[in-house]
Amino acid sequence: MTLVSEKLCDHMAVAVTGLDLNRPADAATQAELREALNRNLVLCIRGQKLAPPAFRDAMARFGTPMRRLQLASTAECAEVNIISSEDRDVLGDGKKLVNGASWHTDDSFMREPCSLTMLYGVVVPSRGGDTQFVNMHAAYEALSPEMKARIDGLQVIHKYQSSRQTNKVSKRPESEMKAMPEATHPLVRTHPETGRKALYLNANRMEQIVGMDRAESDALLDTLIAHAIEPRFQYRHAWRQGDIVIWDNRSTMHKANADYPEGERRLMHRVIVAGDAPY
Ligand code: OGA
Ligand code: MN
């Protein structure tokens, strides 16, 4: 089969059809997928029907799948996590939890955040439940020269439970929290594969800019977030059942929307692959 691709918006995101990932993509096709991802930051592979082990194996062609204890796993495959409309904060208040409801990049509280996240739409609601993305290369490039000079070299502390948090995160056991100490990352990072610079922000996990007083740090982070999420940098993905959406956490932020009709189900399978410490 030949790959057919379709741009999803003018500045990022592409969809491909004509692939069945139950059969491993050949080397040329895999290289084409990687190239499409690097160029477009968000890659949607349409029309998949994959059991968890097959999903993991297909995603392992993009990197090393990692386990995440904060999310439930499928019974068949520990590296395939579940994001669901039925998610609850089981160790906390037991209430409904919408993972990723504010703008973020995955796992920035880790010293080596995952490079890519793959979300597979197993059950999608009749409407709503879109995932939004922003292009953080474009957001960086659109900053004024004065702002670029001001933020050059700044480092930011990221935490699982940040005091600036805008979206509730699940409560975790003490032992697990110890394995997630705060991490310090550059505010502007360079993509290891493409060499392009990107703003590296996470509204939900950033605590403070290193060496800056709290009020000044808050004001600067708020300004940069407001800039990065401007509509001109956004792409909004309306899910079709069977979509796999792969995004690059080094060059995008994303956000979940829990606006689908009450009582409808949304079930996603999720894989992340290992990344490096940002620089
Ligand atoms: C995630 C995430 C968004 C969504 O899986 O990391 O933020 O729309 N998901 O479910
Ligand atoms: Mn996320």
CSV table of C-alpha atoms and ligand atoms in Angstrom, one decimal:
chain,number,residue,atom,x,y,z
A,1,MET,CA,0.0,0.0,0.0
A,2,THR,CA,1.1,3.5,-0.6
A,3,LEU,CA,0.9,6.2,2.1
A,4,VAL,CA,-1.5,9.0,1.4
A,5,SER,CA,-0.9,12.1,3.5
A,6,GLU,CA,-3.1,15.1,4.2
A,7,LYS,CA,-2.0,18.3,5.9
A,8,LEU,CA,-4.3,19.0,8.9
A,9,CYS,CA,-3.5,22.7,9.2
A,10,ASP,CA,-1.1,25.0,7.5
A,11,HIS,CA,1.6,25.2,10.2
A,12,MET,CA,1.6,21.7,11.8
A,13,ALA,CA,0.0,18.3,11.8
A,14,VAL,CA,-0.4,15.7,9.1
A,15,ALA,CA,-2.6,12.6,8.7
A,16,VAL,CA,-1.6,9.5,6.8
A,17,THR,CA,-3.9,6.7,5.5
A,18,GLY,CA,-3.1,3.4,3.8
A,19,LEU,CA,-1.3,1.7,6.7
A,20,ASP,CA,-2.2,-1.3,8.8
A,21,LEU,CA,0.2,-1.3,11.8
A,22,ASN,CA,-0.6,-4.9,12.6
A,23,ARG,CA,2.0,-5.6,10.0
A,24,PRO,CA,5.3,-3.8,10.7
A,25,ALA,CA,6.0,-0.9,8.4
A,26,ASP,CA,9.0,-1.5,6.1
A,27,ALA,CA,12.1,0.6,6.7
A,28,ALA,CA,11.3,3.1,4.0
A,29,THR,CA,7.8,3.6,5.3
A,30,GLN,CA,9.0,3.9,8.9
A,31,ALA,CA,11.5,6.6,7.8
A,32,GLU,CA,8.8,8.4,5.9
A,33,LEU,CA,6.6,8.4,9.1
A,34,ARG,CA,9.5,9.8,11.2
A,35,GLU,CA,10.2,12.4,8.6
A,36,ALA,CA,6.5,13.4,8.5
A,37,LEU,CA,6.5,13.7,12.3
A,38,ASN,CA,9.7,15.8,12.5
A,39,ARG,CA,8.4,18.1,9.8
A,40,ASN,CA,4.8,18.4,11.2
A,41,LEU,CA,5.3,17.8,15.0
A,42,VAL,CA,1.9,16.0,15.1
A,43,LEU,CA,1.3,12.8,13.0
A,44,CYS,CA,-2.0,11.1,12.8
A,45,ILE,CA,-2.2,7.6,11.4
A,46,ARG,CA,-5.8,6.8,10.5
A,47,GLY,CA,-7.9,3.7,10.6
A,48,GLN,CA,-6.0,1.4,13.0
A,49,LYS,CA,-7.4,-1.6,14.8
A,50,LEU,CA,-4.7,-2.8,17.2
A,51,ALA,CA,-4.6,-4.9,20.3
A,52,PRO,CA,-2.4,-3.4,23.0
A,53,PRO,CA,0.7,-5.5,22.3
A,54,ALA,CA,0.5,-4.7,18.6
A,55,PHE,CA,0.1,-1.0,19.4
A,56,ARG,CA,3.2,-1.1,21.6
A,57,ASP,CA,5.2,-2.9,19.0
A,58,ALA,CA,4.3,-0.5,16.3
A,59,MET,CA,5.2,2.5,18.6
A,60,ALA,CA,8.5,0.8,19.6
A,61,ARG,CA,9.6,1.6,16.0
A,62,PHE,CA,9.7,5.3,17.1
A,63,GLY,CA,11.6,4.8,20.4
A,64,THR,CA,11.7,2.8,23.6
A,65,PRO,CA,8.3,2.5,25.3
A,66,MET,CA,8.3,3.5,28.9
A,67,ARG,CA,6.0,2.6,31.8
A,68,ARG,CA,4.0,5.2,33.6
A,69,LEU,CA,2.6,4.3,37.0
A,70,GLN,CA,0.4,7.4,37.3
A,71,LEU,CA,-2.0,5.9,34.7
A,72,ALA,CA,-3.7,2.5,34.6
A,73,SER,CA,-2.3,0.0,32.2
A,74,THR,CA,-4.1,-2.5,29.9
A,75,ALA,CA,-4.2,-6.0,31.2
A,76,GLU,CA,-2.5,-7.3,28.0
A,77,CYS,CA,0.5,-4.8,28.0
A,78,ALA,CA,2.0,-2.8,30.8
A,79,GLU,CA,3.5,-0.2,28.4
A,80,VAL,CA,0.0,0.6,27.1
A,81,ASN,CA,-1.7,3.0,29.5
A,82,ILE,CA,-5.4,4.0,29.5
A,83,ILE,CA,-6.8,7.5,29.4
A,84,SER,CA,-10.6,7.3,29.9
A,85,SER,CA,-13.7,9.2,30.6
A,86,GLU,CA,-14.0,6.9,33.6
A,87,ASP,CA,-10.7,8.1,35.1
A,88,ARG,CA,-10.9,8.9,38.8
A,89,ASP,CA,-8.4,10.3,41.4
A,90,VAL,CA,-8.5,6.9,43.2
A,91,LEU,CA,-5.8,7.7,45.8
A,92,GLY,CA,-7.1,11.3,46.3
A,93,ASP,CA,-10.7,12.4,46.5
A,94,GLY,CA,-12.0,9.7,44.2
A,95,LYS,CA,-13.6,12.3,41.9
A,96,LYS,CA,-13.5,12.4,38.0
A,97,LEU,CA,-10.1,13.3,36.7
A,98,VAL,CA,-9.4,14.8,33.3
A,99,ASN,CA,-5.8,14.1,32.5
A,100,GLY,CA,-4.1,16.9,30.6
A,101,ALA,CA,-6.9,19.5,30.8
A,102,SER,CA,-4.5,22.4,30.8
A,103,TRP,CA,-1.8,23.2,28.3
A,104,HIS,CA,1.2,21.0,28.9
A,105,THR,CA,4.0,18.9,27.5
A,106,ASP,CA,4.2,15.4,28.9
A,107,ASP,CA,6.4,14.5,31.8
A,108,SER,CA,8.3,17.8,32.1
A,109,PHE,CA,8.6,17.1,35.8
A,110,MET,CA,10.9,14.2,34.9
A,111,ARG,CA,14.7,14.8,34.4
A,112,GLU,CA,14.4,13.0,31.0
A,113,PRO,CA,10.9,13.6,29.8
A,114,CYS,CA,9.4,11.3,27.1
A,115,SER,CA,10.2,12.5,23.6
A,116,LEU,CA,6.9,11.3,22.0
A,117,THR,CA,3.4,10.4,23.1
A,118,MET,CA,1.1,8.2,21.1
A,119,LEU,CA,-2.6,8.3,21.7
A,120,TYR,CA,-4.9,5.8,20.0
A,121,GLY,CA,-8.6,6.5,19.9
A,122,VAL,CA,-10.3,3.2,20.8
A,123,VAL,CA,-13.7,4.7,21.6
A,124,VAL,CA,-14.3,8.3,20.7
A,125,PRO,CA,-17.4,10.4,21.6
A,126,SER,CA,-19.9,11.5,19.0
A,127,ARG,CA,-18.7,15.0,19.4
A,128,GLY,CA,-16.2,16.9,21.6
A,129,GLY,CA,-13.1,15.5,23.3
A,130,ASP,CA,-10.7,17.1,20.8
A,131,THR,CA,-7.1,17.4,21.7
A,132,GLN,CA,-5.5,20.8,21.0
A,133,PHE,CA,-1.9,21.4,20.1
A,134,VAL,CA,0.4,24.3,19.8
A,135,ASN,CA,3.6,24.6,17.7
A,136,MET,CA,6.3,25.7,20.1
A,137,HIS,CA,8.9,26.3,17.4
A,138,ALA,CA,6.5,28.8,15.8
A,139,ALA,CA,5.8,30.4,19.2
A,140,TYR,CA,9.5,30.8,19.9
A,141,GLU,CA,10.3,32.2,16.4
A,142,ALA,CA,7.5,34.8,16.7
A,143,LEU,CA,8.9,36.3,19.9
A,144,SER,CA,10.5,39.8,19.7
A,145,PRO,CA,14.3,39.9,19.6
A,146,GLU,CA,14.1,41.6,23.0
A,147,MET,CA,12.2,38.7,24.5
A,148,LYS,CA,14.4,36.1,22.9
A,149,ALA,CA,17.4,37.9,24.5
A,150,ARG,CA,15.7,38.1,27.8
A,151,ILE,CA,14.9,34.4,28.1
A,152,ASP,CA,18.0,33.1,26.5
A,153,GLY,CA,19.8,30.7,29.0
A,154,LEU,CA,17.0,30.8,31.6
A,155,GLN,CA,16.2,27.6,33.4
A,156,VAL,CA,12.8,26.6,35.0
A,157,ILE,CA,12.0,24.3,37.8
A,158,HIS,CA,9.2,21.8,36.9
A,159,LYS,CA,7.3,19.7,39.5
A,160,TYR,CA,4.7,17.0,39.5
A,161,GLN,CA,2.7,19.0,42.0
A,162,SER,CA,3.4,22.7,41.2
A,163,SER,CA,2.1,25.6,43.2
A,164,ARG,CA,1.1,27.2,39.9
A,165,GLN,CA,-0.9,24.2,38.9
A,166,THR,CA,-4.0,25.0,36.9
A,167,ASN,CA,-5.4,21.4,36.5
A,168,LYS,CA,-5.6,18.8,39.2
A,169,VAL,CA,-3.2,15.9,38.9
A,170,SER,CA,-3.8,12.4,40.4
A,171,LYS,CA,-2.5,11.9,44.0
A,172,ARG,CA,0.4,9.5,44.1
A,173,PRO,CA,1.9,7.3,46.9
A,174,GLU,CA,4.9,8.8,48.8
A,175,SER,CA,7.3,6.2,47.3
A,176,GLU,CA,6.4,7.2,43.8
A,177,MET,CA,6.7,10.9,44.5
A,178,LYS,CA,10.2,10.3,45.7
A,179,ALA,CA,11.0,8.9,42.3
A,180,MET,CA,9.7,12.1,40.7
A,181,PRO,CA,11.9,14.9,42.2
A,182,GLU,CA,11.7,18.3,40.6
A,183,ALA,CA,13.6,18.8,37.4
A,184,THR,CA,15.2,21.9,36.0
A,185,HIS,CA,14.9,22.5,32.3
A,186,PRO,CA,15.8,25.3,29.8
A,187,LEU,CA,13.1,27.7,28.9
A,188,VAL,CA,14.2,27.5,25.3
A,189,ARG,CA,15.3,24.1,24.1
A,190,THR,CA,16.9,22.8,20.9
A,191,HIS,CA,15.3,19.9,19.2
A,192,PRO,CA,17.9,17.1,19.1
A,193,GLU,CA,16.9,15.9,15.6
A,194,THR,CA,16.0,19.0,13.7
A,195,GLY,CA,18.2,21.6,15.6
A,196,ARG,CA,15.2,24.0,15.8
A,197,LYS,CA,14.6,26.0,18.9
A,198,ALA,CA,11.4,25.8,20.8
A,199,LEU,CA,9.8,27.4,23.9
A,200,TYR,CA,9.6,24.7,26.6
A,201,LEU,CA,6.6,25.4,28.8
A,202,ASN,CA,4.2,23.5,30.9
A,203,ALA,CA,1.4,25.5,32.5
A,204,ASN,CA,0.6,22.8,34.9
A,205,ARG,CA,4.1,21.8,36.1
A,206,MET,CA,6.3,24.9,36.0
A,207,GLU,CA,7.2,26.2,39.5
A,208,GLN,CA,9.6,29.1,39.1
A,209,ILE,CA,12.4,30.4,36.9
A,210,VAL,CA,15.8,29.8,38.6
A,211,GLY,CA,17.3,32.9,40.2
A,212,MET,CA,14.3,35.1,39.5
A,213,ASP,CA,12.0,36.4,42.3
A,214,ARG,CA,8.6,34.8,42.4
A,215,ALA,CA,6.5,37.7,41.2
A,216,GLU,CA,8.8,38.4,38.2
A,217,SER,CA,9.0,34.7,37.4
A,218,ASP,CA,5.2,34.3,37.5
A,219,ALA,CA,4.7,37.3,35.3
A,220,LEU,CA,7.2,36.1,32.7
A,221,LEU,CA,5.8,32.6,32.6
A,222,ASP,CA,2.2,33.9,32.3
A,223,THR,CA,3.3,36.1,29.4
A,224,LEU,CA,5.0,33.3,27.6
A,225,ILE,CA,2.1,30.9,28.1
A,226,ALA,CA,-0.4,33.4,26.9
A,227,HIS,CA,1.8,34.0,23.8
A,228,ALA,CA,2.3,30.3,23.0
A,229,ILE,CA,-1.4,29.4,23.2
A,230,GLU,CA,-2.5,32.1,20.8
A,231,PRO,CA,-4.9,30.6,18.2
A,232,ARG,CA,-2.3,31.3,15.4
A,233,PHE,CA,0.0,28.6,16.8
A,234,GLN,CA,-2.8,26.0,17.4
A,235,TYR,CA,-4.1,22.9,15.8
A,236,ARG,CA,-7.2,21.2,17.1
A,237,HIS,CA,-7.6,17.4,16.5
A,238,ALA,CA,-11.1,16.1,16.2
A,239,TRP,CA,-10.8,12.4,16.8
A,240,ARG,CA,-12.0,9.6,14.6
A,241,GLN,CA,-12.1,6.1,16.0
A,242,GLY,CA,-8.9,4.3,15.0
A,243,ASP,CA,-6.7,7.4,14.9
A,244,ILE,CA,-3.3,7.1,16.4
A,245,VAL,CA,-1.9,10.6,17.0
A,246,ILE,CA,1.8,10.9,17.7
A,247,TRP,CA,3.1,14.2,19.0
A,248,ASP,CA,6.6,15.5,19.8
A,249,ASN,CA,6.7,16.8,23.4
A,250,ARG,CA,9.9,18.7,22.6
A,251,SER,CA,8.2,21.0,20.2
A,252,THR,CA,4.5,21.1,21.1
A,253,MET,CA,2.2,21.6,24.0
A,254,HIS,CA,-1.3,19.9,24.1
A,255,LYS,CA,-4.5,20.0,26.0
A,256,ALA,CA,-7.4,17.6,26.6
A,257,ASN,CA,-11.1,18.8,26.4
A,258,ALA,CA,-13.7,17.0,28.4
A,259,ASP,CA,-16.6,18.7,26.6
A,260,TYR,CA,-18.2,15.6,25.1
A,261,PRO,CA,-21.8,14.7,26.0
A,262,GLU,CA,-22.5,13.4,29.5
A,263,GLY,CA,-22.6,9.6,29.6
A,264,GLU,CA,-20.6,9.1,26.4
A,265,ARG,CA,-17.4,7.2,26.5
A,266,ARG,CA,-13.9,8.2,25.5
A,267,LEU,CA,-11.2,5.6,25.7
A,268,MET,CA,-7.6,6.1,24.6
A,269,HIS,CA,-4.7,3.8,24.7
A,270,ARG,CA,-1.4,5.6,25.3
A,271,VAL,CA,2.3,4.8,24.8
A,272,ILE,CA,5.2,7.1,25.5
A,273,VAL,CA,8.8,6.7,24.3
A,274,ALA,CA,12.0,7.6,26.1
A,275,GLY,CA,13.6,11.0,25.6
A,276,ASP,CA,16.8,12.8,26.7
A,277,ALA,CA,17.4,15.6,29.2
A,278,PRO,CA,16.4,18.8,27.3
A,279,TYR,CA,19.2,21.2,26.4
B,1,OGA,C1,-2.0,12.7,27.3
B,1,OGA,C2,-2.9,13.8,27.1
B,1,OGA,C3,-4.9,14.5,25.9
B,1,OGA,C4,-6.3,13.9,25.6
B,1,OGA,O1,-2.3,11.6,27.0
B,1,OGA,O2,-0.8,13.0,27.6
B,1,OGA,O3,-2.7,14.9,27.5
B,1,OGA,O4,-6.9,14.6,24.8
B,1,OGA,N1,-4.1,13.5,26.5
B,1,OGA,O5,-6.6,12.9,26.1
B,2,MN,MN,-0.5,15.0,28.0
